[in-house]
């Protein structure tokens, strides 16, 4: 993992960043526990 990686606060896995049109911005999703995160 690098310094810029975002880590899940539940299972500590690296989350995947994606753009979400409804929220008009980036979101994060953990591939391990399926938790969705706002990235503001």
PDB file of N, CA, C and O in Angstrom:
ATOM      1  N   UNK A   1       0.835  -1.185   0.000  1.00  0.00           N
ATOM      2  CA  UNK A   1       0.000   0.000   0.000  1.00  0.00           C
ATOM      3  C   UNK A   1       0.877   1.245   0.000  1.00  0.00           C
ATOM      4  O   UNK A   1       1.960   1.240   0.548  1.00  0.00           O
ATOM      5  N   UNK A   2       0.361   2.285  -0.610  1.00  0.00           N
ATOM      6  CA  UNK A   2       1.105   3.541  -0.644  1.00  0.00           C
ATOM      7  C   UNK A   2       0.504   4.541   0.334  1.00  0.00           C
ATOM      8  O   UNK A   2      -0.561   4.323   0.902  1.00  0.00           O
ATOM      9  N   UNK A   3       1.174   5.655   0.493  1.00  0.00           N
ATOM     10  CA  UNK A   3       0.747   6.705   1.422  1.00  0.00           C
ATOM     11  C   UNK A   3      -0.631   7.252   1.059  1.00  0.00           C
ATOM     12  O   UNK A   3      -1.396   7.623   1.927  1.00  0.00           O
ATOM     13  N   UNK A   4      -0.982   7.275  -0.240  1.00  0.00           N
ATOM     14  CA  UNK A   4      -2.244   7.864  -0.701  1.00  0.00           C
ATOM     15  C   UNK A   4      -3.426   6.898  -0.680  1.00  0.00           C
ATOM     16  O   UNK A   4      -4.534   7.295  -0.995  1.00  0.00           O
ATOM     17  N   UNK A   5      -3.204   5.643  -0.330  1.00  0.00           N
ATOM     18  CA  UNK A   5      -4.292   4.669  -0.287  1.00  0.00           C
ATOM     19  C   UNK A   5      -5.285   5.045   0.807  1.00  0.00           C
ATOM     20  O   UNK A   5      -4.909   5.520   1.867  1.00  0.00           O
ATOM     21  N   UNK A   6      -6.556   4.792   0.540  1.00  0.00           N
ATOM     22  CA  UNK A   6      -7.608   5.030   1.526  1.00  0.00           C
ATOM     23  C   UNK A   6      -7.984   3.667   2.102  1.00  0.00           C
ATOM     24  O   UNK A   6      -8.244   2.723   1.361  1.00  0.00           O
ATOM     25  N   UNK A   7      -8.019   3.581   3.413  1.00  0.00           N
ATOM     26  CA  UNK A   7      -8.225   2.308   4.089  1.00  0.00           C
ATOM     27  C   UNK A   7      -9.624   2.266   4.724  1.00  0.00           C
ATOM     28  O   UNK A   7     -10.072   3.230   5.332  1.00  0.00           O
ATOM     29  N   UNK A   8     -10.278   1.129   4.595  1.00  0.00           N
ATOM     30  CA  UNK A   8     -11.598   0.904   5.196  1.00  0.00           C
ATOM     31  C   UNK A   8     -11.475   0.957   6.715  1.00  0.00           C
ATOM     32  O   UNK A   8     -10.598   0.321   7.297  1.00  0.00           O
ATOM     33  N   UNK A   9     -12.370   1.695   7.350  1.00  0.00           N
ATOM     34  CA  UNK A   9     -12.338   1.819   8.805  1.00  0.00           C
ATOM     35  C   UNK A   9     -12.942   0.600   9.496  1.00  0.00           C
ATOM     36  O   UNK A   9     -12.825   0.470  10.715  1.00  0.00           O
ATOM     37  N   UNK A  10     -13.556  -0.295   8.746  1.00  0.00           N
ATOM     38  CA  UNK A  10     -14.172  -1.483   9.335  1.00  0.00           C
ATOM     39  C   UNK A  10     -13.237  -2.700   9.266  1.00  0.00           C
ATOM     40  O   UNK A  10     -12.987  -3.355  10.261  1.00  0.00           O
ATOM     41  N   UNK A  11     -12.699  -2.963   8.066  1.00  0.00           N
ATOM     42  CA  UNK A  11     -11.872  -4.172   7.919  1.00  0.00           C
ATOM     43  C   UNK A  11     -10.429  -3.869   7.516  1.00  0.00           C
ATOM     44  O   UNK A  11      -9.643  -4.790   7.355  1.00  0.00           O
ATOM     45  N   UNK A  12     -10.088  -2.604   7.329  1.00  0.00           N
ATOM     46  CA  UNK A  12      -8.722  -2.152   7.033  1.00  0.00           C
ATOM     47  C   UNK A  12      -8.189  -2.593   5.669  1.00  0.00           C
ATOM     48  O   UNK A  12      -6.988  -2.655   5.463  1.00  0.00           O
ATOM     49  N   UNK A  13      -9.083  -2.876   4.738  1.00  0.00           N
ATOM     50  CA  UNK A  13      -8.675  -3.175   3.363  1.00  0.00           C
ATOM     51  C   UNK A  13      -8.605  -1.868   2.575  1.00  0.00           C
ATOM     52  O   UNK A  13      -9.189  -0.859   2.963  1.00  0.00           O
ATOM     53  N   UNK A  14      -7.894  -1.878   1.448  1.00  0.00           N
ATOM     54  CA  UNK A  14      -7.801  -0.702   0.576  1.00  0.00           C
ATOM     55  C   UNK A  14      -9.115  -0.550  -0.178  1.00  0.00           C
ATOM     56  O   UNK A  14      -9.604  -1.498  -0.791  1.00  0.00           O
ATOM     57  N   UNK A  15      -9.717   0.659  -0.123  1.00  0.00           N
ATOM     58  CA  UNK A  15     -10.990   0.857  -0.814  1.00  0.00           C
ATOM     59  C   UNK A  15     -10.760   1.312  -2.259  1.00  0.00           C
ATOM     60  O   UNK A  15      -9.719   1.867  -2.593  1.00  0.00           O
ATOM     61  N   UNK A  16     -11.757   1.070  -3.095  1.00  0.00           N
ATOM     62  CA  UNK A  16     -11.736   1.438  -4.506  1.00  0.00           C
ATOM     63  C   UNK A  16     -12.485   2.756  -4.653  1.00  0.00           C
ATOM     64  O   UNK A  16     -13.609   2.898  -4.175  1.00  0.00           O
ATOM     65  N   UNK A  17     -11.875   3.733  -5.314  1.00  0.00           N
ATOM     66  CA  UNK A  17     -12.494   5.043  -5.515  1.00  0.00           C
ATOM     67  C   UNK A  17     -13.202   5.045  -6.870  1.00  0.00           C
ATOM     68  O   UNK A  17     -12.673   4.571  -7.865  1.00  0.00           O
ATOM     69  N   UNK A  18     -14.429   5.580  -6.901  1.00  0.00           N
ATOM     70  CA  UNK A  18     -15.183   5.692  -8.146  1.00  0.00           C
ATOM     71  C   UNK A  18     -16.001   6.975  -8.131  1.00  0.00           C
ATOM     72  O   UNK A  18     -16.237   7.557  -7.072  1.00  0.00           O
ATOM     73  N   UNK A  19     -16.453   7.423  -9.298  1.00  0.00           N
ATOM     74  CA  UNK A  19     -17.277   8.627  -9.406  1.00  0.00           C
ATOM     75  C   UNK A  19     -18.740   8.232  -9.365  1.00  0.00           C
ATOM     76  O   UNK A  19     -19.168   7.289 -10.026  1.00  0.00           O
ATOM     77  N   UNK A  20     -19.546   8.955  -8.576  1.00  0.00           N
ATOM     78  CA  UNK A  20     -20.975   8.673  -8.462  1.00  0.00           C
ATOM     79  C   UNK A  20     -21.746   9.916  -8.902  1.00  0.00           C
ATOM     80  O   UNK A  20     -21.611  10.973  -8.299  1.00  0.00           O
ATOM     81  N   UNK A  21     -22.554   9.782  -9.956  1.00  0.00           N
ATOM     82  CA  UNK A  21     -23.276  10.924 -10.518  1.00  0.00           C
ATOM     83  C   UNK A  21     -24.299  11.504  -9.546  1.00  0.00           C
ATOM     84  O   UNK A  21     -24.464  12.713  -9.466  1.00  0.00           O
ATOM     85  N   UNK A  22     -25.015  10.668  -8.788  1.00  0.00           N
ATOM     86  CA  UNK A  22     -26.039  11.148  -7.863  1.00  0.00           C
ATOM     87  C   UNK A  22     -25.436  12.086  -6.812  1.00  0.00           C
ATOM     88  O   UNK A  22     -26.036  13.091  -6.466  1.00  0.00           O
ATOM     89  N   UNK A  23     -24.266  11.752  -6.323  1.00  0.00           N
ATOM     90  CA  UNK A  23     -23.613  12.575  -5.307  1.00  0.00           C
ATOM     91  C   UNK A  23     -22.662  13.606  -5.912  1.00  0.00           C
ATOM     92  O   UNK A  23     -22.061  14.388  -5.196  1.00  0.00           O
ATOM     93  N   UNK A  24     -22.536  13.581  -7.229  1.00  0.00           N
ATOM     94  CA  UNK A  24     -21.686  14.516  -7.986  1.00  0.00           C
ATOM     95  C   UNK A  24     -20.257  14.565  -7.437  1.00  0.00           C
ATOM     96  O   UNK A  24     -19.678  15.624  -7.242  1.00  0.00           O
ATOM     97  N   UNK A  25     -19.715  13.407  -7.180  1.00  0.00           N
ATOM     98  CA  UNK A  25     -18.345  13.363  -6.681  1.00  0.00           C
ATOM     99  C   UNK A  25     -17.857  11.945  -6.473  1.00  0.00           C
ATOM    100  O   UNK A  25     -18.531  10.975  -6.814  1.00  0.00           O
ATOM    101  N   UNK A  26     -16.670  11.848  -5.911  1.00  0.00           N
ATOM    102  CA  UNK A  26     -16.059  10.549  -5.693  1.00  0.00           C
ATOM    103  C   UNK A  26     -16.625   9.864  -4.461  1.00  0.00           C
ATOM    104  O   UNK A  26     -16.969  10.496  -3.478  1.00  0.00           O
ATOM    105  N   UNK A  27     -16.709   8.561  -4.567  1.00  0.00           N
ATOM    106  CA  UNK A  27     -17.126   7.694  -3.462  1.00  0.00           C
ATOM    107  C   UNK A  27     -16.074   6.604  -3.343  1.00  0.00           C
ATOM    108  O   UNK A  27     -15.256   6.410  -4.223  1.00  0.00           O
ATOM    109  N   UNK A  28     -16.130   5.874  -2.265  1.00  0.00           N
ATOM    110  CA  UNK A  28     -15.227   4.756  -2.081  1.00  0.00           C
ATOM    111  C   UNK A  28     -16.019   3.524  -1.704  1.00  0.00           C
ATOM    112  O   UNK A  28     -17.040   3.614  -1.018  1.00  0.00           O
ATOM    113  N   UNK A  29     -15.568   2.376  -2.167  1.00  0.00           N
ATOM    114  CA  UNK A  29     -16.248   1.119  -1.834  1.00  0.00           C
ATOM    115  C   UNK A  29     -15.197   0.088  -1.458  1.00  0.00           C
ATOM    116  O   UNK A  29     -14.212  -0.091  -2.162  1.00  0.00           O
ATOM    117  N   UNK A  30     -15.419  -0.570  -0.344  1.00  0.00           N
ATOM    118  CA  UNK A  30     -14.500  -1.604   0.108  1.00  0.00           C
ATOM    119  C   UNK A  30     -14.824  -2.911  -0.608  1.00  0.00           C
ATOM    120  O   UNK A  30     -15.960  -3.383  -0.527  1.00  0.00           O
ATOM    121  N   UNK A  31     -13.860  -3.505  -1.304  1.00  0.00           N
ATOM    122  CA  UNK A  31     -14.130  -4.772  -1.995  1.00  0.00           C
ATOM    123  C   UNK A  31     -14.221  -5.954  -1.032  1.00  0.00           C
ATOM    124  O   UNK A  31     -14.733  -7.004  -1.391  1.00  0.00           O
ATOM    125  N   UNK A  32     -13.763  -5.762   0.190  1.00  0.00           N
ATOM    126  CA  UNK A  32     -13.751  -6.843   1.168  1.00  0.00           C
ATOM    127  C   UNK A  32     -15.078  -6.944   1.928  1.00  0.00           C
ATOM    128  O   UNK A  32     -15.644  -8.013   2.036  1.00  0.00           O
ATOM    129  N   UNK A  33     -15.582  -5.815   2.469  1.00  0.00           N
ATOM    130  CA  UNK A  33     -16.806  -5.848   3.287  1.00  0.00           C
ATOM    131  C   UNK A  33     -17.974  -5.107   2.641  1.00  0.00           C
ATOM    132  O   UNK A  33     -19.038  -5.010   3.234  1.00  0.00           O
ATOM    133  N   UNK A  34     -17.809  -4.561   1.428  1.00  0.00           N
ATOM    134  CA  UNK A  34     -18.862  -3.882   0.656  1.00  0.00           C
ATOM    135  C   UNK A  34     -19.392  -2.603   1.289  1.00  0.00           C
ATOM    136  O   UNK A  34     -20.490  -2.157   0.969  1.00  0.00           O
ATOM    137  N   UNK A  35     -18.637  -1.986   2.181  1.00  0.00           N
ATOM    138  CA  UNK A  35     -19.042  -0.728   2.779  1.00  0.00           C
ATOM    139  C   UNK A  35     -18.800   0.393   1.786  1.00  0.00           C
ATOM    140  O   UNK A  35     -17.770   0.436   1.129  1.00  0.00           O
ATOM    141  N   UNK A  36     -19.756   1.333   1.674  1.00  0.00           N
ATOM    142  CA  UNK A  36     -19.650   2.472   0.769  1.00  0.00           C
ATOM    143  C   UNK A  36     -19.288   3.707   1.595  1.00  0.00           C
ATOM    144  O   UNK A  36     -19.870   3.940   2.648  1.00  0.00           O
ATOM    145  N   UNK A  37     -18.316   4.488   1.105  1.00  0.00           N
ATOM    146  CA  UNK A  37     -17.817   5.652   1.833  1.00  0.00           C
ATOM    147  C   UNK A  37     -17.959   6.931   1.017  1.00  0.00           C
ATOM    148  O   UNK A  37     -17.633   6.924  -0.172  1.00  0.00           O
ATOM    149  N   UNK A  38     -18.418   8.028   1.621  1.00  0.00           N
ATOM    150  CA  UNK A  38     -18.339   9.327   0.939  1.00  0.00           C
ATOM    151  C   UNK A  38     -16.904   9.836   1.012  1.00  0.00           C
ATOM    152  O   UNK A  38     -16.228   9.650   2.024  1.00  0.00           O
ATOM    153  N   UNK A  39     -16.423  10.434  -0.056  1.00  0.00           N
ATOM    154  CA  UNK A  39     -15.067  10.980  -0.077  1.00  0.00           C
ATOM    155  C   UNK A  39     -15.181  12.469  -0.312  1.00  0.00           C
ATOM    156  O   UNK A  39     -15.238  12.939  -1.431  1.00  0.00           O
ATOM    157  N   UNK A  40     -15.212  13.242   0.744  1.00  0.00           N
ATOM    158  CA  UNK A  40     -15.367  14.698   0.636  1.00  0.00           C
ATOM    159  C   UNK A  40     -14.183  15.389   1.241  1.00  0.00           C
ATOM    160  O   UNK A  40     -13.542  14.952   2.118  1.00  0.00           O
TER     161      UNK A  40
END
